[in-house]
XYZ file of C-alpha atoms in Angstrom:
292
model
C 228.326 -35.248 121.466
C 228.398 -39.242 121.158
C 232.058 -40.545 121.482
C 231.656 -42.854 119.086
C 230.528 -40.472 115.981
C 231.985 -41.364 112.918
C 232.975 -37.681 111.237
C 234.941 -39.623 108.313
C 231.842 -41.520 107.169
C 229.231 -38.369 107.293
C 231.753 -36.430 105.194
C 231.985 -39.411 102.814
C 228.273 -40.021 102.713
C 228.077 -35.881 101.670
C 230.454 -35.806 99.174
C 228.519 -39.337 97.522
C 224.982 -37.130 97.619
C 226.953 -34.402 95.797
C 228.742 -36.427 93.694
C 224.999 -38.048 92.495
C 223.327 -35.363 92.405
C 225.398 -33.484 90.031
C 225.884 -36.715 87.698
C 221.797 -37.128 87.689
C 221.921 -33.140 86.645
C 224.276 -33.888 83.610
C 222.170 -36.684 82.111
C 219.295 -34.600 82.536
C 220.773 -31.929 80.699
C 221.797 -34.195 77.808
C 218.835 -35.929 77.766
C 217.377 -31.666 77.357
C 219.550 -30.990 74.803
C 219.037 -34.136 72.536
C 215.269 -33.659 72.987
C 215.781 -29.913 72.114
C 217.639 -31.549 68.872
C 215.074 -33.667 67.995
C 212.298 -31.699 68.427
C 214.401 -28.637 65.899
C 211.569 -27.780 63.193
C 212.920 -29.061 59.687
C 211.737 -27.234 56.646
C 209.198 -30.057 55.752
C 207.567 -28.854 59.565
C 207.490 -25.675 58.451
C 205.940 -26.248 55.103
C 203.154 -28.508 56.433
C 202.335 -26.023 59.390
C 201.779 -23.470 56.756
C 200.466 -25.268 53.851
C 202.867 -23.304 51.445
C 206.415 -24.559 49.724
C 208.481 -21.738 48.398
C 210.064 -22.512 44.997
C 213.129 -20.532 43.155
C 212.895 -20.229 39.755
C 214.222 -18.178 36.839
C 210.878 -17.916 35.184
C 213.126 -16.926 31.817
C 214.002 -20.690 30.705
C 211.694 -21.788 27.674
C 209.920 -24.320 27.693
C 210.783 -25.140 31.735
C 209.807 -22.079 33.362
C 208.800 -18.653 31.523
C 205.903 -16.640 31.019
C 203.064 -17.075 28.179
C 203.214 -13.976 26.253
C 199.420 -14.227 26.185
C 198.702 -13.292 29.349
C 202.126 -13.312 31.287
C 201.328 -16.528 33.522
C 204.059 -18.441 34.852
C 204.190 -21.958 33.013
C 206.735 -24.529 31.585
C 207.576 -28.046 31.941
C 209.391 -27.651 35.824
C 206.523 -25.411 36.677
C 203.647 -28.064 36.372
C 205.850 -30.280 37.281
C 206.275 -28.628 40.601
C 202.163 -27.801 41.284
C 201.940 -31.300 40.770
C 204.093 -32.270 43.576
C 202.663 -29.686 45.631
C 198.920 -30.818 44.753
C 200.556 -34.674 45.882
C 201.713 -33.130 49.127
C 198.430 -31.045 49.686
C 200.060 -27.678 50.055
C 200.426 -24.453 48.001
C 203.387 -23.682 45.658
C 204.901 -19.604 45.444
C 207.407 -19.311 43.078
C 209.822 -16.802 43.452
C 211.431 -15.711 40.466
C 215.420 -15.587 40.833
C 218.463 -15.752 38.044
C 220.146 -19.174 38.159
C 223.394 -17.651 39.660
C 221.281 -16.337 42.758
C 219.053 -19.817 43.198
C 221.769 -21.415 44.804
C 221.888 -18.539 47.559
C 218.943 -18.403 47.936
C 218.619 -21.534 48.847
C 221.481 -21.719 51.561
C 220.185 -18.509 53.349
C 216.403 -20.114 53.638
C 214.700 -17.549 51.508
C 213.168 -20.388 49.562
C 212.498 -23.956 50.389
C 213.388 -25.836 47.304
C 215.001 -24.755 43.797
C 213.735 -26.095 40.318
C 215.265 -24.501 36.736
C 216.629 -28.033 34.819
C 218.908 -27.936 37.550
C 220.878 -30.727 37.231
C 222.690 -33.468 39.555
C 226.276 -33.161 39.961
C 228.872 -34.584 42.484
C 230.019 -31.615 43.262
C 226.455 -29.649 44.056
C 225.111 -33.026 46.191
C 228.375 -32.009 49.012
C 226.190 -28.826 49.657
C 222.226 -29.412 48.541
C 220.231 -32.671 48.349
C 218.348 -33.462 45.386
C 214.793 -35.209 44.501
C 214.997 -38.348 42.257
C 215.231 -37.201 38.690
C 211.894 -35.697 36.845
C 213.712 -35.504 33.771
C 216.285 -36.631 31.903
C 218.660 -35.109 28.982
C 222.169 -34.939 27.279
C 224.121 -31.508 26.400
C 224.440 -30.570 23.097
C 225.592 -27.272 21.141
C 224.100 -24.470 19.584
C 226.121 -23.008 16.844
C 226.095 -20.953 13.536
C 224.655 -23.207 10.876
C 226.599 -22.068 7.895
C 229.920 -23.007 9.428
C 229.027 -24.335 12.301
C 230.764 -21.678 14.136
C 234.248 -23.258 13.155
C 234.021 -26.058 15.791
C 234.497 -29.977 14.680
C 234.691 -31.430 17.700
C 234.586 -30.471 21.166
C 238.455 -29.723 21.558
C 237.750 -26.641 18.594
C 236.033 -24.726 21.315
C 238.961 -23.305 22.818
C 239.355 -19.591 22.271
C 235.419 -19.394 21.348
C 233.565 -17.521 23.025
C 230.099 -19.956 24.796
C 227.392 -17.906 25.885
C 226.245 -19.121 29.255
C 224.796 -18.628 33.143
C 227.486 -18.326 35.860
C 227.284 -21.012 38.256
C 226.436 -23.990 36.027
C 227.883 -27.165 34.516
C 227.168 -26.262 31.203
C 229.916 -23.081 31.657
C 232.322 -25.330 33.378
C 231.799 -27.670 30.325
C 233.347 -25.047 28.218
C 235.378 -23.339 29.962
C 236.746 -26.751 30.807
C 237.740 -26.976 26.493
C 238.906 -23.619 27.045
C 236.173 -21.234 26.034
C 235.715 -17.759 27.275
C 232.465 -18.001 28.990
C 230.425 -14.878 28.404
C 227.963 -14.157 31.174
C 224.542 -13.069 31.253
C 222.126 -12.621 34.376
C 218.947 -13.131 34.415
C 218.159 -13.252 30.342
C 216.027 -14.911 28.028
C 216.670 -17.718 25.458
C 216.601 -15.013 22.575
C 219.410 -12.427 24.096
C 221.840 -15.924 24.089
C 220.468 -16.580 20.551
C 220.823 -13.403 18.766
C 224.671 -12.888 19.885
C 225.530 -16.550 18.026
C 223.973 -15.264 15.240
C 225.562 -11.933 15.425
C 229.038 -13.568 16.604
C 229.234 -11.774 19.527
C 229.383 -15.166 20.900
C 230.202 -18.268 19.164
C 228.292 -21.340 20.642
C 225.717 -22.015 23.371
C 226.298 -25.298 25.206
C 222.842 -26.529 27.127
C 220.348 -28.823 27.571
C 219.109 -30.865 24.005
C 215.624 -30.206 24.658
C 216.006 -26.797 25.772
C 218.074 -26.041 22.657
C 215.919 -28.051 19.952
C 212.901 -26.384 21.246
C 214.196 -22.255 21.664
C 215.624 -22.735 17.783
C 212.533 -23.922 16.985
C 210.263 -21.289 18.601
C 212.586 -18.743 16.455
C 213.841 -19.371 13.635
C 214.778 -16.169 12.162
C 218.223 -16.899 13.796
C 220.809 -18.870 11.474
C 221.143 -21.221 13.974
C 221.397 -25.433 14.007
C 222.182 -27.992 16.910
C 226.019 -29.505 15.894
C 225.364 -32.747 14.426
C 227.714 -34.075 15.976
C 228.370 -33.294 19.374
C 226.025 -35.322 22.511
C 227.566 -35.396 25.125
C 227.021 -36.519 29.474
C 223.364 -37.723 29.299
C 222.012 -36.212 32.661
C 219.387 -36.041 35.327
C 217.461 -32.774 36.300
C 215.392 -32.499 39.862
C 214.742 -30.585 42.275
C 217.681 -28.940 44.769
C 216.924 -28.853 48.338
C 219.376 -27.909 51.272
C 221.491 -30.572 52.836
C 219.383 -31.403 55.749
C 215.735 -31.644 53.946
C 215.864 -35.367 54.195
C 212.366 -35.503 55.121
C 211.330 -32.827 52.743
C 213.345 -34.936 50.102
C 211.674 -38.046 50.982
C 208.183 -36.617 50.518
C 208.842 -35.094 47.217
C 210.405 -38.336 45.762
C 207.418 -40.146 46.784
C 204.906 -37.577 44.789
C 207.473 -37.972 41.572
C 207.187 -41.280 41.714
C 203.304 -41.094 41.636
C 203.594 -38.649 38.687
C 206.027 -41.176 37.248
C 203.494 -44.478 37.794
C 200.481 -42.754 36.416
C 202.008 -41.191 33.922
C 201.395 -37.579 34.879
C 205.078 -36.894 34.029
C 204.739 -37.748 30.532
C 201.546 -36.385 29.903
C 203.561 -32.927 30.870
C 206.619 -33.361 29.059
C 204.977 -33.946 25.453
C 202.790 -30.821 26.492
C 206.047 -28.792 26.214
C 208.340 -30.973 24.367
C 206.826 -31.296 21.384
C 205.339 -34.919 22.106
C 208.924 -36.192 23.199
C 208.809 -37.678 26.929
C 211.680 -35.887 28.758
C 210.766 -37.977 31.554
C 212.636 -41.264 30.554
C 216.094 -42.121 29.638
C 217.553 -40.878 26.790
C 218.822 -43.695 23.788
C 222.216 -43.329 22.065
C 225.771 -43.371 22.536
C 227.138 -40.540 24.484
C 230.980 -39.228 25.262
C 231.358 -38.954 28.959
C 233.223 -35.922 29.646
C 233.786 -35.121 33.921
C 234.555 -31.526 34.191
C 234.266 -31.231 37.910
């Protein structure tokens, strides 16, 4: 062996090939897992691969999703709203007929892609779903007994009534917010919740005022009137989406804003809404009341 050969400098020159090599390895692997990450199929990839966007709806909610007694089809105000967006996206539309209580789940576990029931957009929903811009727009009002008016004034007289209502919605927080007993139904339709104001099982129905103007309407053999009175939080109803649909989000928002521009929105809403366009901003002077 040469005299002169430096052992020192071939064990430094190892341990700087080692050293290299396992620093090169580490950036390749992050570099792996941030492509991995960016490459993660989003909902909006999975709809467009398969041409199909699955919808949650109660399909009981006159006149924004329910079935024509006719021939049983699937129609209302959020419905063609919602094939309209689809037809502006190019893909198919399945709606899949769920309570309002379960919509929300349904949503989180992935069994549908997007939610739409005059669901509306609240602070507190927007920390766990995302939400289109607004296809409609609406106050809450009251349903109540129209030869007394079911003893309520003003909003404070609804504690110790009993509201009729969904679980899992802002109109039940509303009044059990004033102190009502909120009486829960599942999945039921608009003439179960009328019948048991009339009857007094209930006392008062707090909603949507074009949800409520239109199901007295469509039966009037109930003694039933909106309060005069009582208009309250104007609102904005679109469609719920989970957290991370950004891209799905952004797509649908640009479709409503087509409907919105030529006036395929309003054209809809005076279908079901008796000629009144849900689609723009209420007028008036209404009490702001955060419940949340």
């Amino acid at each position: 062996m040469h005299k002169n050969f430096n052992w020192v400098s071939v064990v430094a020159l190892a341990l700087v090939l080692i050293l290299s090599a396992c620093g090169s390895n580490n950036e390749t692997d992050s570099e792996s897992a941030a492509d991995k990450e960016s490459e993660k199929e989003t909902t909006w990839d999975k709809i467009n691969e398969e041409g199909e966007i699955v919808v949650g709806t109660s399909g009981t909610l006159y006149p924004t999703s329910y079935h024509k007694e006719e021939n049983n089809e699937l129609t209302g105000y959020d419905i063609e709203v919602m094939r309209e967006v689809a037809k502006k996206l190019d893909i198919e539309v399945t709606f899949e007929e769920i309570g309002i209580d379960g919509i929300f789940a349904a949503l989180k576990s992935g069994r549908i892609d997007a939610a739409i029931n005059d669901i509306g957009i609240k602070e507190e929903r927007k920390k766990t779903y995302s939400f289109s811009d607004p296809y409609k727009y609406s106050y809450t009002t009251m349903i109540v007994r129209e030869e007394d008016l079911s003893g309520i004034e003003s909003i404070e007289d609804v504690k110790g009534k009993k509201a009729g209502g969904a679980a899992n919605t802002g109109y039940s927080q509303l009044a059990e917010h004033y102190g009502a007993e909120v009486v829960t139904y599942g999945n039921a339709t608009n003439d179960v919740y009328l019948r048991d104001v009339d009857n007094g099982r209930t006392d008062l129905i707090i909603n949507d005022y074009y949800l409520q103007s239109l199901a007295l309407e469509a039966m009037p053999q109930f003694d039933l009137t909106l309060h005069p009175d009582i208009k309250m939080n104007p609102s904005k109803q679109a469609i719920m989406m989970g957290k991370e649909d950004q891209e799905l989000q952004k797509k649908i928002n640009e479709a409503i804003a087509e409907l919105h521009e030529d006036g395929t929105l309003t054209e809809i809403s005076k279908k079901f809404f008796n000629g009144q366009d849900a689609s723009k901003k209420p007028e008036g002077d209404f009490e702001e009341v955060n419940y949340e």
